[in-house]
Tab-separated table of C-alpha atoms (C1' of nucleotides) in Angstrom:
chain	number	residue	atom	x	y	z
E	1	UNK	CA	15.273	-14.841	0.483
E	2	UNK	CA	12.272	-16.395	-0.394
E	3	UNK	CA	8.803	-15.044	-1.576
E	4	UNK	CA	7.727	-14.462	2.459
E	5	UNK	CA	10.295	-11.855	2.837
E	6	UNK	CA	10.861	-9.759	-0.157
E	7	UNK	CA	13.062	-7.081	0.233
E	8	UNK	CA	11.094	-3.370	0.280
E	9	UNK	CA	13.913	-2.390	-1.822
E	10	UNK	CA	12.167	-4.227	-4.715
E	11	UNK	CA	8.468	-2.941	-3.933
E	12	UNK	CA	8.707	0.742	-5.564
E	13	UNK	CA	9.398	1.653	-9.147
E	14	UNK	CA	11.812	4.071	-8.786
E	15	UNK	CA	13.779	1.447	-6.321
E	16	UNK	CA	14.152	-0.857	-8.494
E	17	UNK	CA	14.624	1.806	-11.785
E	18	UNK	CA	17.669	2.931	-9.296
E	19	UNK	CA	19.185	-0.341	-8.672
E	20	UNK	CA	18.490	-1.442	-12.498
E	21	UNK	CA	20.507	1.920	-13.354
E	22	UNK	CA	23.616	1.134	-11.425
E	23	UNK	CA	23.760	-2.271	-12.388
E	24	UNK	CA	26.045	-1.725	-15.044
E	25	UNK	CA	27.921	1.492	-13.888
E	26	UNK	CA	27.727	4.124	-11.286
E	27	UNK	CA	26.121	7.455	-11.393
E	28	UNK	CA	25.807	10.957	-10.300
E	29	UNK	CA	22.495	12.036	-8.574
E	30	UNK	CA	21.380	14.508	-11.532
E	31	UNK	CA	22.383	11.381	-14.484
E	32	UNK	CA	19.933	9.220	-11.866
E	33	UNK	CA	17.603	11.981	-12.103
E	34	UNK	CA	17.520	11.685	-16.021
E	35	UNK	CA	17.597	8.100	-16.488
E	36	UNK	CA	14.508	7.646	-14.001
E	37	UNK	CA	12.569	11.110	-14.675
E	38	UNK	CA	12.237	11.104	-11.129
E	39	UNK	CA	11.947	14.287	-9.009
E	40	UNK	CA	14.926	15.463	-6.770
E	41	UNK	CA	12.688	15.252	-3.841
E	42	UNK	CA	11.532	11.525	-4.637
E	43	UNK	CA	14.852	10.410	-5.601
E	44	UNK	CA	17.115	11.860	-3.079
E	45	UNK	CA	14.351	10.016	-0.496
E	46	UNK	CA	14.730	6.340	-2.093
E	47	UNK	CA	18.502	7.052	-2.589
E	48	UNK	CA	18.469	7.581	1.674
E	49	UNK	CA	16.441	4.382	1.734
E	50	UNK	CA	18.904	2.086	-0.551
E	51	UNK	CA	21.862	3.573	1.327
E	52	UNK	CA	20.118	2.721	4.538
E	53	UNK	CA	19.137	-0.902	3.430
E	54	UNK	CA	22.825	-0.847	2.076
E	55	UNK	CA	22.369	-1.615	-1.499
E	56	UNK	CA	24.221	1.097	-2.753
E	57	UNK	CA	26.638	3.606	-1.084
E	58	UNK	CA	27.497	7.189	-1.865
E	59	UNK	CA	30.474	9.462	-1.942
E	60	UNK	CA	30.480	13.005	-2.448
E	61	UNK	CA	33.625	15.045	-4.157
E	62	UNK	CA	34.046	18.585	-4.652
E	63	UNK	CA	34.480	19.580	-7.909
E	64	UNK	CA	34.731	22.860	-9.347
E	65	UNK	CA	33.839	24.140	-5.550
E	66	UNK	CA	30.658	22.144	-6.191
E	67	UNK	CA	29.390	18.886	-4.439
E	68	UNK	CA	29.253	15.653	-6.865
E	69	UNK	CA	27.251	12.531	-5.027
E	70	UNK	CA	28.304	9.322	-7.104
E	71	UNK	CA	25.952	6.211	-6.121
E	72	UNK	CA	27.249	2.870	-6.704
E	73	UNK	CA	25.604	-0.436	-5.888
E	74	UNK	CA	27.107	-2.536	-3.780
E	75	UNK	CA	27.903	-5.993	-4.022
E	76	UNK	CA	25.456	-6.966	-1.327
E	77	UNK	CA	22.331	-4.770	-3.557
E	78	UNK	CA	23.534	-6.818	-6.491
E	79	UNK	CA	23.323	-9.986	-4.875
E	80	UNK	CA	19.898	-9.336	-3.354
E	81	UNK	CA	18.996	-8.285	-6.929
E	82	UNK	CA	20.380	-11.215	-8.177
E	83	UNK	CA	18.499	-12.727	-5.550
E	84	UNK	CA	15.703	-11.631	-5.806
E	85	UNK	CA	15.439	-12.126	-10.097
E	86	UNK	CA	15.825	-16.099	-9.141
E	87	UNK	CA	13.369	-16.451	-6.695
E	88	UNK	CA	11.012	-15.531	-9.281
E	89	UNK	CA	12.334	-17.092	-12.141
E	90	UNK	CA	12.121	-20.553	-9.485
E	91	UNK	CA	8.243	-20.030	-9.046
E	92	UNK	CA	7.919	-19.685	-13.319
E	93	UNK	CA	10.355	-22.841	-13.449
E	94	UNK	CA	8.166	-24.790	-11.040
E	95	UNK	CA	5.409	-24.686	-12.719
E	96	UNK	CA	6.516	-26.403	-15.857
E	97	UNK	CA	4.210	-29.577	-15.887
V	1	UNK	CA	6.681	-3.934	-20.835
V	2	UNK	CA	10.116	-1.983	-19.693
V	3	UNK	CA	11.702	-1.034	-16.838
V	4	UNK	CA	9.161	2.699	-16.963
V	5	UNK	CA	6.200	0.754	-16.617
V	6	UNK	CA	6.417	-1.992	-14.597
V	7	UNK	CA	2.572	-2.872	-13.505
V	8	UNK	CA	1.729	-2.293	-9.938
V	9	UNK	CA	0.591	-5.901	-9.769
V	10	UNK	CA	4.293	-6.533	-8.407
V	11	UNK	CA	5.036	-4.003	-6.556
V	12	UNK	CA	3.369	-5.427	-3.204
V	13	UNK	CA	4.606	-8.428	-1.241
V	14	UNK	CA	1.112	-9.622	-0.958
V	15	UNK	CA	-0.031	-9.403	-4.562
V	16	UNK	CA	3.324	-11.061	-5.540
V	17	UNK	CA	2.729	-14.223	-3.329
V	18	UNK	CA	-0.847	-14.362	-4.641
V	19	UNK	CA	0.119	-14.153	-8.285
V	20	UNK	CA	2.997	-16.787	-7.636
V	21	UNK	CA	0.977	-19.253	-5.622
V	22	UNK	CA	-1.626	-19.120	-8.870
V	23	UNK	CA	1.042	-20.366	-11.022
V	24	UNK	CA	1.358	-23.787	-10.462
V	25	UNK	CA	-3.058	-23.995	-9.584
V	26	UNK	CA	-6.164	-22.199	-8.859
V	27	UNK	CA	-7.108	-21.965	-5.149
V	28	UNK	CA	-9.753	-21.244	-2.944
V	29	UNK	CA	-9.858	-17.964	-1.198
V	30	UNK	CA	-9.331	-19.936	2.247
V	31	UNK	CA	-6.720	-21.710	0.478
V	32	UNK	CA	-5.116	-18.351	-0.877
V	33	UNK	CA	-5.406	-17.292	3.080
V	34	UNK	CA	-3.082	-20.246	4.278
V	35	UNK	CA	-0.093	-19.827	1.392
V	36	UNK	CA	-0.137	-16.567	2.064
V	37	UNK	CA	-0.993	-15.760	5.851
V	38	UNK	CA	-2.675	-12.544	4.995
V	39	UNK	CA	-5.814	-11.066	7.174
V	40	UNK	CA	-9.251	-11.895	5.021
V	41	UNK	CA	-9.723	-8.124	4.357
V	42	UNK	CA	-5.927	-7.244	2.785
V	43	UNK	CA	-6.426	-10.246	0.700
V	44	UNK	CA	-9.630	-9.502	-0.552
V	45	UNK	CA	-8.767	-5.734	-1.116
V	46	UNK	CA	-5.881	-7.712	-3.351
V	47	UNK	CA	-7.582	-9.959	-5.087
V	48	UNK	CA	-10.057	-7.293	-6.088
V	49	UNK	CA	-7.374	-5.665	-7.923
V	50	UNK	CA	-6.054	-8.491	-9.662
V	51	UNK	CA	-9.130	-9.319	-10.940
V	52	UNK	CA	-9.766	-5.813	-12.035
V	53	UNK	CA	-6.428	-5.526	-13.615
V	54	UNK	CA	-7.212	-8.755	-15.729
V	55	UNK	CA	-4.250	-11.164	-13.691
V	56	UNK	CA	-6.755	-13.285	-12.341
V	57	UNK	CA	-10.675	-14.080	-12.467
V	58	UNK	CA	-12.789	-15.981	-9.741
V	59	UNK	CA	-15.784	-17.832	-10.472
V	60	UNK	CA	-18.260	-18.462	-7.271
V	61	UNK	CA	-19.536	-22.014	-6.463
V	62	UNK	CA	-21.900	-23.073	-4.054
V	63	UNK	CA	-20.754	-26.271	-2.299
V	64	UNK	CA	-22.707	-27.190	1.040
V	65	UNK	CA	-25.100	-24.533	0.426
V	66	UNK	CA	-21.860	-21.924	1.113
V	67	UNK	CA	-20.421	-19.836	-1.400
V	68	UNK	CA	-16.516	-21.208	-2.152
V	69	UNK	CA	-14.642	-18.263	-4.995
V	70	UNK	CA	-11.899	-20.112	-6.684
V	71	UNK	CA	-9.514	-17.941	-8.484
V	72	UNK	CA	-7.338	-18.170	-11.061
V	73	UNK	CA	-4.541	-17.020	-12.973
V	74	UNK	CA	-5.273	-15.432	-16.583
V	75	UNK	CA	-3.199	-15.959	-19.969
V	76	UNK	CA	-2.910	-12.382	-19.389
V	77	UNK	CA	-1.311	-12.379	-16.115
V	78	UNK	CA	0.945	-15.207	-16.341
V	79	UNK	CA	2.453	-13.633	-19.767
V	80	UNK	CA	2.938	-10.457	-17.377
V	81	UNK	CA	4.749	-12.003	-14.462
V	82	UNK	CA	6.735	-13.966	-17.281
V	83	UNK	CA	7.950	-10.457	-19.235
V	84	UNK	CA	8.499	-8.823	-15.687
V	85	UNK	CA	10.903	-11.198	-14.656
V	86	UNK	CA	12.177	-11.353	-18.204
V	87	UNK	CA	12.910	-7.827	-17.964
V	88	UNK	CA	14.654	-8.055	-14.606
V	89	UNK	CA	17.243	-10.455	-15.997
V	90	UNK	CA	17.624	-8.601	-19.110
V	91	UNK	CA	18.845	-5.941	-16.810
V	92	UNK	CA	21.145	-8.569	-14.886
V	93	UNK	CA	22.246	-9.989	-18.236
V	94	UNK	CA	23.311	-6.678	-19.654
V	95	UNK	CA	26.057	-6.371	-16.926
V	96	UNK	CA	27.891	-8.952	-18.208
V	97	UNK	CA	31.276	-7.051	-18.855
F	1	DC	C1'	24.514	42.777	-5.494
F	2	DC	C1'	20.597	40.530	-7.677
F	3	DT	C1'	19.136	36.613	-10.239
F	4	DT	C1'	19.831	32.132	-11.817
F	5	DT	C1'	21.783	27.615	-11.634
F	6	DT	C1'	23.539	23.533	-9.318
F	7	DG	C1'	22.960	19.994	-6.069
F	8	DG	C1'	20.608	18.529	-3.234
F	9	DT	C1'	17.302	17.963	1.701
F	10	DT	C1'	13.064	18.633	4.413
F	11	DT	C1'	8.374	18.610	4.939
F	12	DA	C1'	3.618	18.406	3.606
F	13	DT	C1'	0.263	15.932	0.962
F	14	DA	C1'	-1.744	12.298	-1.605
F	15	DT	C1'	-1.932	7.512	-2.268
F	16	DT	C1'	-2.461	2.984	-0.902
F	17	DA	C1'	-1.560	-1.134	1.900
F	18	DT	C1'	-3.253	-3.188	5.914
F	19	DA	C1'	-6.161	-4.442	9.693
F	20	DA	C1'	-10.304	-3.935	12.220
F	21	DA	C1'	-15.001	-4.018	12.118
F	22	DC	C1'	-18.799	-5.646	10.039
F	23	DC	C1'	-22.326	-8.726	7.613
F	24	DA	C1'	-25.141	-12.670	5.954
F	25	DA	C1'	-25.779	-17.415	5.772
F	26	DT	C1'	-25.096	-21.787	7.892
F	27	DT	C1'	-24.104	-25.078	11.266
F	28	DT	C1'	-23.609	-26.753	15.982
F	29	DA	C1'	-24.813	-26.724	20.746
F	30	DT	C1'	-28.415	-26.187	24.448
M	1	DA	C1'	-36.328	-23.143	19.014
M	2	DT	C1'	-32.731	-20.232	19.425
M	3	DA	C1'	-28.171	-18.734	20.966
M	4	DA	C1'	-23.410	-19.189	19.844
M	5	DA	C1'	-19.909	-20.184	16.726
M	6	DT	C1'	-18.094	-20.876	12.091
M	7	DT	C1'	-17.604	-19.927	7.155
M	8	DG	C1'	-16.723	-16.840	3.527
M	9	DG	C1'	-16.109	-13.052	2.595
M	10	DT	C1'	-16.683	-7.126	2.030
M	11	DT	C1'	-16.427	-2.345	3.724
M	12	DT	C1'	-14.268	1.132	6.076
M	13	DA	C1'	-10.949	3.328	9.028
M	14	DT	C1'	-6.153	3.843	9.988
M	15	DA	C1'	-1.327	3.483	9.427
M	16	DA	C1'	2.419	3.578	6.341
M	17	DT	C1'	4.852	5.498	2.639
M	18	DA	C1'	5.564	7.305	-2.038
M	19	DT	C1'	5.635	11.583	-4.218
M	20	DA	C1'	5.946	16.433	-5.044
M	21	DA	C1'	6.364	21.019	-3.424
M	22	DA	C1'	8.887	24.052	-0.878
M	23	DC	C1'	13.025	25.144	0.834
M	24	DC	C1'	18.205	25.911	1.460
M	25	DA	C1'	23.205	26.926	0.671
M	26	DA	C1'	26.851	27.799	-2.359
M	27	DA	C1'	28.506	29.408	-6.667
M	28	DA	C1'	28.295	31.678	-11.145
M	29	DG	C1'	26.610	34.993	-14.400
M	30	DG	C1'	24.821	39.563	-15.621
DNA sequence: CCTTTTGGTTTATATTATAAACCAATTTAT
DNA sequence: ATAAATTGGTTTATAATATAAACCAAAAGG
């Protein structure tokens, strides 16, 4: 990665709310939907997206009767996160004259 | 700044490479062009923003009888990229478990 | 059963990034 | 002289995409 080819996944607020979110643990789609004040619509579109891109994955359980998606990130959308917080933190460093 | 209201300066590829390549110097628009391949207009349309959004200024010189805009990164907007990437790695650092 | 709630997806619209077209001034070629 | 090309951009039209509104199915409550 370098600053020619930043990944889309970084580009959009709620993207990157999303990813910062599941850094630390992983969540259903409605405790997504209250830590980013996003709209289902909006959020079950950039959830697609990630899951595409394969930053996080998703696995849905029944329980009681009722579907439960859980999003995690995965190690490759922490890495590219990781990644990506670096690259940045490089261009700061190199300017230190 | 927090992760709710991240400024749109970073949210596109192009604005990122602009405010990056400022870091270490001011450039010329042409110069601005090269580092970051973009068409005249998009990078105009960009820099326009910047400027309006306080990250940079530009100051017009005539040099062989042709206008040459130099622009430059503000206090402002180099304190910005600093607490956005600040931010990003508070996130990172918060996983540690 | 009829309405409401849960857990989402699909689609239409509004925003905005990008590229194409344009413009004025200057230089170079004829 | 003046036509063509270059410099240094801006304006505008279009393409992409983020967002929100509408929708849908299944279950629960009244």
């Amino acid at each position: 990665m370098n600053i020619d080819n930043i990944p889309e996944a970084f580009s959009v607020t709620l993207r990157l709310k999303i990813i910062s979110s599941l850094v630390s643990s992983s969540k259903t789609f409605n405790e997504l939907r209250e830590t980013t004040q996003a709209t289902q619509g909006n959020l079950s579109v950039q959830l697609t997206k990630l899951e595409t891109w394969g930053y996080i994955t998703s696995s849905k359980v029944i329980e009681k009767k009722r579907t439960k998606s859980t999003y995690e990130l995965t190690s490759f959308g922490l890495s590219q996160f990781e990644e990506y917080v670096a690259l940045l933190q490089a261009v700061l460093d190199s300017n230190m004259s």
